[in-house]
mmCIF file of C-alpha atoms and ligand atoms in Angstrom:
data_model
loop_
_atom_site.group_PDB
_atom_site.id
_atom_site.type_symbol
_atom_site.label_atom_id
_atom_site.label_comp_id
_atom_site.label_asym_id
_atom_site.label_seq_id
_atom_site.Cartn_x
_atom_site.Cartn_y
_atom_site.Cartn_z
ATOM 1 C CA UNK A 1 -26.670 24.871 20.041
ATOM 2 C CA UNK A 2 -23.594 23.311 18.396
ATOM 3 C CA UNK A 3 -23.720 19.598 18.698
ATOM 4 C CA UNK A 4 -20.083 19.424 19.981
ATOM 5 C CA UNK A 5 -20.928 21.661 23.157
ATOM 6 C CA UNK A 6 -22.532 19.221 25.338
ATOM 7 C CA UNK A 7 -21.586 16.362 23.356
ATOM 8 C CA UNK A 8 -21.572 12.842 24.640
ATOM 9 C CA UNK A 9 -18.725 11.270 22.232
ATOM 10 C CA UNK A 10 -16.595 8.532 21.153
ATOM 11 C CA UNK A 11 -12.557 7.956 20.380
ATOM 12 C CA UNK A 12 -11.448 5.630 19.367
ATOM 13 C CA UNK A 13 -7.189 5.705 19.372
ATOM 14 C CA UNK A 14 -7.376 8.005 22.034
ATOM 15 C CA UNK A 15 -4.124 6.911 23.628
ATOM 16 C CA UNK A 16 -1.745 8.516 21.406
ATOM 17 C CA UNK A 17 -1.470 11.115 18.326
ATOM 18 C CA UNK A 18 -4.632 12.511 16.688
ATOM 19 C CA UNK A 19 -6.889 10.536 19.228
ATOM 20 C CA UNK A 20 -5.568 12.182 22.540
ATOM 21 C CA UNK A 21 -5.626 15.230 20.617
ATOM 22 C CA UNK A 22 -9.768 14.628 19.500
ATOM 23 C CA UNK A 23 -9.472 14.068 23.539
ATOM 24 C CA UNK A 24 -7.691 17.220 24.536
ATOM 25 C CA UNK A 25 -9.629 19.811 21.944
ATOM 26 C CA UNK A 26 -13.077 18.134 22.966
ATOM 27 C CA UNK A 27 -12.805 17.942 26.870
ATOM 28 C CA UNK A 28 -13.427 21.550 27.016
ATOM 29 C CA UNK A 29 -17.021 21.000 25.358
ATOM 30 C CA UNK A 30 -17.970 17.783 25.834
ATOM 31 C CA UNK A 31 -20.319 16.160 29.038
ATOM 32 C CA UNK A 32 -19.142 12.870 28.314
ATOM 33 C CA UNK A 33 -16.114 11.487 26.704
ATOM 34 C CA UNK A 34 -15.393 7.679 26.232
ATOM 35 C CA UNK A 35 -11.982 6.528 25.339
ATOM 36 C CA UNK A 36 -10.914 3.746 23.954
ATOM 37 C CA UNK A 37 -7.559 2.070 22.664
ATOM 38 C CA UNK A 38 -5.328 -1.222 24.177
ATOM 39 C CA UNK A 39 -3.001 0.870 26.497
ATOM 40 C CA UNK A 40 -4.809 1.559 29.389
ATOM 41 C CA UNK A 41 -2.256 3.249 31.635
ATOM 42 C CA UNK A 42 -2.202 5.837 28.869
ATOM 43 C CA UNK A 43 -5.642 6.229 28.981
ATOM 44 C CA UNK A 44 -5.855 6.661 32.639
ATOM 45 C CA UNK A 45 -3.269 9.541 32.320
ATOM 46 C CA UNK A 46 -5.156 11.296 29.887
ATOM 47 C CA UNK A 47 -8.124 10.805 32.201
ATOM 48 C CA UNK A 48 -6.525 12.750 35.194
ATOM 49 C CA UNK A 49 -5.479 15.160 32.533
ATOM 50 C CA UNK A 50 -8.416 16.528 31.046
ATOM 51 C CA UNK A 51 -11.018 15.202 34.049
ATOM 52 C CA UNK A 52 -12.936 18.669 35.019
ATOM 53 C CA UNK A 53 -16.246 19.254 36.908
ATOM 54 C CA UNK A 54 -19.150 19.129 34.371
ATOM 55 C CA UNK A 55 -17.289 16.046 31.957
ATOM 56 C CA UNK A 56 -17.661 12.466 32.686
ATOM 57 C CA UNK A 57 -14.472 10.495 31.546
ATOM 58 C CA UNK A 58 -14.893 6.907 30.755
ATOM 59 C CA UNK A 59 -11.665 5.088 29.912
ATOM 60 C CA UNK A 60 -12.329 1.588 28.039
ATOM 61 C CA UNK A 61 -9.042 -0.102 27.255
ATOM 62 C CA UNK A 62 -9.872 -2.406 24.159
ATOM 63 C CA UNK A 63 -7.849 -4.209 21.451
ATOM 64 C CA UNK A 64 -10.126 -3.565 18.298
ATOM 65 C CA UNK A 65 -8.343 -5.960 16.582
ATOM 66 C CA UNK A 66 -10.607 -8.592 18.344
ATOM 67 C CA UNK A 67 -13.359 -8.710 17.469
ATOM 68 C CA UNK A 68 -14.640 -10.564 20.482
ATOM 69 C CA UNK A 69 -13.367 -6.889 22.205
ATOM 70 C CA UNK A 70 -15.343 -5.130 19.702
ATOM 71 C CA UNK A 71 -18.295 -6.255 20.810
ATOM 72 C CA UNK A 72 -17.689 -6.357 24.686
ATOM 73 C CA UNK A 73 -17.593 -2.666 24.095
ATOM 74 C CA UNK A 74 -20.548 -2.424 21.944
ATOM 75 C CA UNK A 75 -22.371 -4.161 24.791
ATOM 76 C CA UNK A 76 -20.704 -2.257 27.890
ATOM 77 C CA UNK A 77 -22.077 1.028 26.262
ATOM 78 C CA UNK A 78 -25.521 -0.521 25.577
ATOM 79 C CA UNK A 79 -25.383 -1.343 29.231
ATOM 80 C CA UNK A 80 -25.108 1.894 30.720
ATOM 81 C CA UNK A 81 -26.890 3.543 28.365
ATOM 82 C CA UNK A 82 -24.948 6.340 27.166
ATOM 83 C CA UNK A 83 -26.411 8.148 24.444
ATOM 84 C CA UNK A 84 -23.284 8.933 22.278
ATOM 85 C CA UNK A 85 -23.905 11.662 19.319
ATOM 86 C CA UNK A 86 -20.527 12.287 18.231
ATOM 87 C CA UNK A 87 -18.295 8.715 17.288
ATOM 88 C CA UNK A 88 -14.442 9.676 16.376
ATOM 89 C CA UNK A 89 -13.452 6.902 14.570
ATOM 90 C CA UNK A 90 -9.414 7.670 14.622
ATOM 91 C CA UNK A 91 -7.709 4.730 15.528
ATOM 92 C CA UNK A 92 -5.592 3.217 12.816
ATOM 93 C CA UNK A 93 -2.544 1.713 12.152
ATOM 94 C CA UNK A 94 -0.023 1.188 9.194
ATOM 95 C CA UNK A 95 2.545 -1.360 7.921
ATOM 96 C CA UNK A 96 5.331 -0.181 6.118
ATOM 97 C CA UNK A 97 7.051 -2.522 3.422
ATOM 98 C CA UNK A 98 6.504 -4.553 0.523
ATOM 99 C CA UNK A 99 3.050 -6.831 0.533
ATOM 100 C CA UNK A 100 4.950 -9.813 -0.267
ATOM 101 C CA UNK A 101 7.434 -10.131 3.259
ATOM 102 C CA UNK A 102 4.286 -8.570 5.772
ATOM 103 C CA UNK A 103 4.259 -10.213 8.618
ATOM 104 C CA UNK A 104 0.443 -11.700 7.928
ATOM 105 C CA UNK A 105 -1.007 -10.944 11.582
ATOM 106 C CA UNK A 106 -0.173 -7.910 11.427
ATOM 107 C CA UNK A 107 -1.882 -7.063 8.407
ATOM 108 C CA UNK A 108 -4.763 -8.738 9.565
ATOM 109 C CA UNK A 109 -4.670 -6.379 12.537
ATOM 110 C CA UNK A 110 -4.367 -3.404 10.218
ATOM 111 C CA UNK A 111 -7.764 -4.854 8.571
ATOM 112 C CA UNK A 112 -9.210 -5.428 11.455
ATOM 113 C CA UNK A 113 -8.658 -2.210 13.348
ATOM 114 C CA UNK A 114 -8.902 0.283 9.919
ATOM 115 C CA UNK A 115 -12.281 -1.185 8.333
ATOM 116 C CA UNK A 116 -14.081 -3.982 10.743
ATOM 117 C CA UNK A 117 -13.714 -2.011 13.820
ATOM 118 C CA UNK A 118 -14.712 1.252 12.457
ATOM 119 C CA UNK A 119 -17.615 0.185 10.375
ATOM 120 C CA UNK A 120 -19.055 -2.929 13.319
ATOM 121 C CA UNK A 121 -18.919 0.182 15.586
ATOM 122 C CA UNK A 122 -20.559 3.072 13.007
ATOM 123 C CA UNK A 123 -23.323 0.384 12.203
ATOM 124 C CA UNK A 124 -23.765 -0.649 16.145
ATOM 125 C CA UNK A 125 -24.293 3.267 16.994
ATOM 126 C CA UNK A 126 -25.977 4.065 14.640
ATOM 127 C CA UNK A 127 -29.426 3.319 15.735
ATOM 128 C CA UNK A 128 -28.876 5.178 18.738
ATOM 129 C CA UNK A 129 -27.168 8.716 16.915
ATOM 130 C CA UNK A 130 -29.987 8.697 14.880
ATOM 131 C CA UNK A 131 -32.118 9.104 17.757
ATOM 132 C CA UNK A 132 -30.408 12.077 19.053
ATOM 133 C CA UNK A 133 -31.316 15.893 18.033
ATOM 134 C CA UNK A 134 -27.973 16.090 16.502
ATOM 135 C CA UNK A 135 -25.325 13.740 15.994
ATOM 136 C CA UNK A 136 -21.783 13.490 13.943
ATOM 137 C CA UNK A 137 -19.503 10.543 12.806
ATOM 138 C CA UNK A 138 -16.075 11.789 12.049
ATOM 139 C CA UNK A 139 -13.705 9.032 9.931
ATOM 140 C CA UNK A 140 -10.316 9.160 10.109
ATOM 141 C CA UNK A 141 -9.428 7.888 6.871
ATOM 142 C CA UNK A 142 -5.716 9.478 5.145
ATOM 143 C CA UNK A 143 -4.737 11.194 1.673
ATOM 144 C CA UNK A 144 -3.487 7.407 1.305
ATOM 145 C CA UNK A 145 -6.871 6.702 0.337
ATOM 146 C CA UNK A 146 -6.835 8.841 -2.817
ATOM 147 C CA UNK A 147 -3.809 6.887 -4.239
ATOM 148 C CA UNK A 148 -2.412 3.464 -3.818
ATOM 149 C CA UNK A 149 1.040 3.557 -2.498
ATOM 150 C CA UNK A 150 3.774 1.096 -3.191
ATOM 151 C CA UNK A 151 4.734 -0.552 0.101
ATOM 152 C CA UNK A 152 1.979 0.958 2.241
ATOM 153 C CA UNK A 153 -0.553 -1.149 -0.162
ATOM 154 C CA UNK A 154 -3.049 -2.624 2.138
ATOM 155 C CA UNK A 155 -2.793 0.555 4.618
ATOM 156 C CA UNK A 156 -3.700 2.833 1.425
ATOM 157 C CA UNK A 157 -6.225 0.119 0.703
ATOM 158 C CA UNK A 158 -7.702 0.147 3.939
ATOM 159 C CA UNK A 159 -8.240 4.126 3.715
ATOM 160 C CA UNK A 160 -9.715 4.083 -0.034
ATOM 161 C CA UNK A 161 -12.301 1.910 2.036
ATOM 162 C CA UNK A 162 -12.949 4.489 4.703
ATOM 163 C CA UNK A 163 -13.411 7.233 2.375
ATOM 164 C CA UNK A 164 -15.763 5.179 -0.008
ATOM 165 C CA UNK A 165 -17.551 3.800 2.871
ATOM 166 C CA UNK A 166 -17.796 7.234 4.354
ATOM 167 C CA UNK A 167 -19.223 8.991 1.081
ATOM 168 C CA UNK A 168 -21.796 6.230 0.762
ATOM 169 C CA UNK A 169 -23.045 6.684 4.152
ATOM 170 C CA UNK A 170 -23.002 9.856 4.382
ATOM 171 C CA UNK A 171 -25.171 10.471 1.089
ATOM 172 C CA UNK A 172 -27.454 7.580 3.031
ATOM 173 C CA UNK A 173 -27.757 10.020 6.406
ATOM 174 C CA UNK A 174 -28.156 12.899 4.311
ATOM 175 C CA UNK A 175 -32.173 13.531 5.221
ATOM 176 C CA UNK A 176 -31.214 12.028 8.799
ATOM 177 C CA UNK A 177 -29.884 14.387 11.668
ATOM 178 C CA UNK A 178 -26.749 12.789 11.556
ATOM 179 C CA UNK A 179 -23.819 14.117 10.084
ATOM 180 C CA UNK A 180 -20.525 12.154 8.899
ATOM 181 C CA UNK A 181 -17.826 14.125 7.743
ATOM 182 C CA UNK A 182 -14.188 11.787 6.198
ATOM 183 C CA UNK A 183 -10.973 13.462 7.783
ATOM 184 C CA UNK A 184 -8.138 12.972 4.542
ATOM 185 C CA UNK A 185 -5.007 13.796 6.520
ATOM 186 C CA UNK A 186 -1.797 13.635 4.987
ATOM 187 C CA UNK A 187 1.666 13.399 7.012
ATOM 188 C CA UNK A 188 1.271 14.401 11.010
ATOM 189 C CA UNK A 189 4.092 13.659 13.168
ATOM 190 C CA UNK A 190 2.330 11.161 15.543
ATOM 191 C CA UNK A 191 3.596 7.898 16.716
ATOM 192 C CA UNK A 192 2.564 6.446 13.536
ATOM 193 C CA UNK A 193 4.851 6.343 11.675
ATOM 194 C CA UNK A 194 7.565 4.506 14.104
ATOM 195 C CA UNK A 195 4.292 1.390 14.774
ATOM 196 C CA UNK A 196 3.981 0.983 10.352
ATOM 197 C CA UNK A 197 7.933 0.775 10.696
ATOM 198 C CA UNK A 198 8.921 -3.155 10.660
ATOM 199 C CA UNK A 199 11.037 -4.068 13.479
ATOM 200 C CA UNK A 200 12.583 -7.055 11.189
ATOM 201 C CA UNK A 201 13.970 -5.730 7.544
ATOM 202 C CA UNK A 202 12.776 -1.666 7.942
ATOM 203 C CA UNK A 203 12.749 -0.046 4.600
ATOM 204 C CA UNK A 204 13.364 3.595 5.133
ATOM 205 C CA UNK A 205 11.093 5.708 4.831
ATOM 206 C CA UNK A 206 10.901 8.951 2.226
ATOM 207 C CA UNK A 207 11.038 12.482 3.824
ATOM 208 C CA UNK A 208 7.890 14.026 3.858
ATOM 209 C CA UNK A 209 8.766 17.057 6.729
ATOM 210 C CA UNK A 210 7.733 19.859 4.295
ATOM 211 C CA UNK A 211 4.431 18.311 4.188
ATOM 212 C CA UNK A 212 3.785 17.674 8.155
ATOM 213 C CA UNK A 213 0.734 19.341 9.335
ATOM 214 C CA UNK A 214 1.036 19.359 13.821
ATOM 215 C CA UNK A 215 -2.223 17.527 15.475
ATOM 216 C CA UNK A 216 -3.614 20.505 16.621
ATOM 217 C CA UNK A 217 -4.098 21.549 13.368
ATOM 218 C CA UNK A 218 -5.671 18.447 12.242
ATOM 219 C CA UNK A 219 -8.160 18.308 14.953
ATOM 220 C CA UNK A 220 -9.099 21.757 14.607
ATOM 221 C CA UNK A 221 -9.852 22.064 11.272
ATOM 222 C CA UNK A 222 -11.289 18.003 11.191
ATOM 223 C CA UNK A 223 -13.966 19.414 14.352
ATOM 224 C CA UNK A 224 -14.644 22.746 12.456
ATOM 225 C CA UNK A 225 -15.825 20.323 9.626
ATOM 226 C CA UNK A 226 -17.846 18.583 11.435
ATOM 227 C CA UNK A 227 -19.639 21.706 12.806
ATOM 228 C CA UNK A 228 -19.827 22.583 9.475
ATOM 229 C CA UNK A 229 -21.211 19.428 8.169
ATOM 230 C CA UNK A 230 -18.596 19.340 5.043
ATOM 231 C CA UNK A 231 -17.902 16.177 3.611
ATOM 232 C CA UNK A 232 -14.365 15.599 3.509
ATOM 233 C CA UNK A 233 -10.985 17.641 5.252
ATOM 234 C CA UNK A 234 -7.929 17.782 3.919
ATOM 235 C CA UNK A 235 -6.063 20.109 6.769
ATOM 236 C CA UNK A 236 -2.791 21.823 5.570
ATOM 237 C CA UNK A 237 -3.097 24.074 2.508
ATOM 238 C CA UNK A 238 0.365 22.441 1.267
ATOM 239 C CA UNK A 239 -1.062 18.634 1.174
ATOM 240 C CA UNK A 240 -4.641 19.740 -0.080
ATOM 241 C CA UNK A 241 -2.558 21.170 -3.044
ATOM 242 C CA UNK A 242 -0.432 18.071 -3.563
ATOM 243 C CA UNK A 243 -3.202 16.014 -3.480
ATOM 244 C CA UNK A 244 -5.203 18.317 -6.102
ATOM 245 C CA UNK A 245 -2.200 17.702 -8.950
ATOM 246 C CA UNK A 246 -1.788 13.927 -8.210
ATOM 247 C CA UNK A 247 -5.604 13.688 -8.939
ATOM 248 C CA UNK A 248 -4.849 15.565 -12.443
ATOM 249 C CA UNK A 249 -2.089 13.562 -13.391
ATOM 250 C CA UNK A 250 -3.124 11.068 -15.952
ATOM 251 C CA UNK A 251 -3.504 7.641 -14.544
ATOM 252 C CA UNK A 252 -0.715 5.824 -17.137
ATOM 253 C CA UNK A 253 1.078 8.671 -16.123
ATOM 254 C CA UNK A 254 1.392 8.196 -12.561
ATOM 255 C CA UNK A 255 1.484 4.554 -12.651
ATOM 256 C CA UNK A 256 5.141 5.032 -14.135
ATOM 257 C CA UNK A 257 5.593 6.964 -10.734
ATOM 258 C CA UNK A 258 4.322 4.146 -8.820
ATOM 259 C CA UNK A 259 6.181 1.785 -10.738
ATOM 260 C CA UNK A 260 9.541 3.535 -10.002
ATOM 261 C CA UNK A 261 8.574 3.717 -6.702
ATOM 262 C CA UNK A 262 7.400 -0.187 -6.596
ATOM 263 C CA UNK A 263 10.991 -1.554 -7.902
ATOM 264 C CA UNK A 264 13.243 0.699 -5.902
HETATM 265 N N1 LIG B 1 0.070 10.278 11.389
HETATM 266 C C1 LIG B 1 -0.150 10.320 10.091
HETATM 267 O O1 LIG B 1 0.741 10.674 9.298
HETATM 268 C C2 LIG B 1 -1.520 9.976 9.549
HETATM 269 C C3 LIG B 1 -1.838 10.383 8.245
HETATM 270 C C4 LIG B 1 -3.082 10.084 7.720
HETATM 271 C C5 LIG B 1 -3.999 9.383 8.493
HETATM 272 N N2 LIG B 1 -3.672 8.984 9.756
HETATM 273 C C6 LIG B 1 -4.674 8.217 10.523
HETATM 274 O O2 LIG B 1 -4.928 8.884 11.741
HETATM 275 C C7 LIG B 1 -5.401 7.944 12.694
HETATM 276 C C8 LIG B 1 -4.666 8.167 13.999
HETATM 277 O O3 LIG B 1 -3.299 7.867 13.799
HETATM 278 P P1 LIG B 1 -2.135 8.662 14.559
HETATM 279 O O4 LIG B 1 -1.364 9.394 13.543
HETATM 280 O O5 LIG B 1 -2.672 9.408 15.707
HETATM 281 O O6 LIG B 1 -1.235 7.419 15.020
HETATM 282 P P2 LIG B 1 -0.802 6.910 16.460
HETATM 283 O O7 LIG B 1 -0.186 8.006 17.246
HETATM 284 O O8 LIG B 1 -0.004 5.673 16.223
HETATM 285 O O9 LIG B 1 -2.200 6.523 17.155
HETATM 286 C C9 LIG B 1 -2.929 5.385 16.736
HETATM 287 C C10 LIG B 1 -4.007 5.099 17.772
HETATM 288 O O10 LIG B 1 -4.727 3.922 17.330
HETATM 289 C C11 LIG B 1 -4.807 3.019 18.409
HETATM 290 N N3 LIG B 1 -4.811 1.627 17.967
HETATM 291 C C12 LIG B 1 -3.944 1.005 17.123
HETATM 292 N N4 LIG B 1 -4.204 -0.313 17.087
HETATM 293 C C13 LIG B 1 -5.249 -0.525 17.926
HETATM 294 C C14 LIG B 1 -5.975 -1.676 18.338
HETATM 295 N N5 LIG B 1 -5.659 -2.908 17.890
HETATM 296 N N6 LIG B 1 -6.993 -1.529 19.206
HETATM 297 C C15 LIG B 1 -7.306 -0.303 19.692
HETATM 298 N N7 LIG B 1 -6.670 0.820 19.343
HETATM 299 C C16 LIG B 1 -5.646 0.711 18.477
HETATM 300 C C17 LIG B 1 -3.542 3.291 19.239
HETATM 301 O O11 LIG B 1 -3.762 2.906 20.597
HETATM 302 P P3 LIG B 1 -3.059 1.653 21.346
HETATM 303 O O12 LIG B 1 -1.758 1.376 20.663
HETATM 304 O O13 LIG B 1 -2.929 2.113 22.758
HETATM 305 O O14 LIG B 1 -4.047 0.548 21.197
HETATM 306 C C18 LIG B 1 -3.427 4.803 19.139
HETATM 307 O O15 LIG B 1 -4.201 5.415 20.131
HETATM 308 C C19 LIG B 1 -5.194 6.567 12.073
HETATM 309 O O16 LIG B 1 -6.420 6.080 11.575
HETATM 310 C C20 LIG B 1 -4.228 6.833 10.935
HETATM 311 O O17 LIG B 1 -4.375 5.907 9.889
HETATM 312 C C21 LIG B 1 -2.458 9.275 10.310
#
């Protein structure tokens, strides 16, 4: 059987963009779905949405850039005992500007959320995916993570984390029954980009459209790879291919892009 029918899994971000989407593509397989992010009233909607006979929907609103919140959830699904095998581990956010007028909370949020969160809650599961037939981790890391990016530096930071991090692991579960596949997505018209926009001082932003890849492609090709058991996604044939040359450009050479990019 594929370990997404029947699965017992995970979101995190499921309130918005790629998560409700994970939420949306997986309620149709899934016994037991968990979702988590801060907006609960969103949650609850999505809840009433996808709720059918035969799936269990647990909403768990949660700020995961708390760590004291981190753990209340770690211990509410010890409590009842659910025996997840599939953890999504989408929820991100960026910040978009230069490093030197961030607002500092906010980038320890970003911190927080894009590597504590997702690696406490990957090492608190992990005992108990390992102890299921077969189980999947699926990080949501970003194409940012092959390349540091001039005013998205400690987002692009954060994701060259979850994509080393996930490798590692990964090569670490290899003779375990538990999977881990790194989704690399590149642009996806979510709400994302408006919450890495600064409210004080916005820099604008460059035009990427030609490059968008829609959710539902995302998830679809990011849950294929998991059934799959490939490494690493890169949905969009376009952004896979963009991603390919930057990676055979010369370093020197591209750091004159960056530069450019960097002073402008
Ligand atoms: N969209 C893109 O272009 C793109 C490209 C590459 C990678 N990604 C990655 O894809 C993932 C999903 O992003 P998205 O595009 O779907 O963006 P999105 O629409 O803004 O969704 C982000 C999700 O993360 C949750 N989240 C943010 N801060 C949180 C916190 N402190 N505690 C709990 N949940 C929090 C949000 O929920 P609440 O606000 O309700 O808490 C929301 O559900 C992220 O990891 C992002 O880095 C996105």
């Amino acid at each position: 059987m594929n370990l997404l029918d029947h699965c017992t899994v995970l979101i995190t971000g499921a309130s918005s963009g790629l998560g409700r989407e994970f939420a949306r593509q997986l309620a149709a397989r899934a016994s037991i779905m968990v979702l988590v992010a801060r907006r609960a009233e969103r949650l609850e909607s999505l809840k009433a949405e996808l709720e059918r006979p035969g799936l269990t929907i647990y909403s768990r609103p949660a700020d995961l850039s708390d760590p004291a919140e981190v753990e209340a959830l770690i211990g509410w699904i010890a409590e009842t005992g659910l025996q997840i095998n599939f953890l999504v581990n989408n929820a991100g956010l960026g910040d978009h500007g230069r490093f030197e007028t961030a607002d500092w909370e906010r980038l320890r949020q970003m911190i927080e959320v894009n590597i504590i969160a997702l690696t406490r809650l990957t090492h608190a599961l992990l005992p108990t995916l390992k102890a299921q037939a077969g189980a999947a981790i699926l990080n949501v890391s970003s194409v940012a993570s092959f390349i540091p990016i001039p005013k998205l530096a400690v987002y692009a930071a954060t994701k060259a984390y979850v994509t080393s991090f996930s490798e590692g692991l990964r090569a670490e579960l290899s003779a375990s029954g538990v999977r881990l596949t790194t989704l690399c997505p590149g642009p996806v018209p979510t709400e994302f980009g408006r919450v890495a926009e600064r409210t004080e001082n916005p820099e604008p932003v460059e035009a990427v459209g030609g490059l968008y890849v829609p959710p539902a492609k995302v998830v679809a090709d990011a849950l294929h790879a998991v059934e799959c058991d490939q490494a690493r996604v890169v949905p969009g044939w376009k952004v896979a291919l963009t991603m390919a040359f930057a990676a055979a450009i010369p370093m020197a050479i591209f750091r004159w892009f960056l530069n450019r990019r960097g002073r402008a």
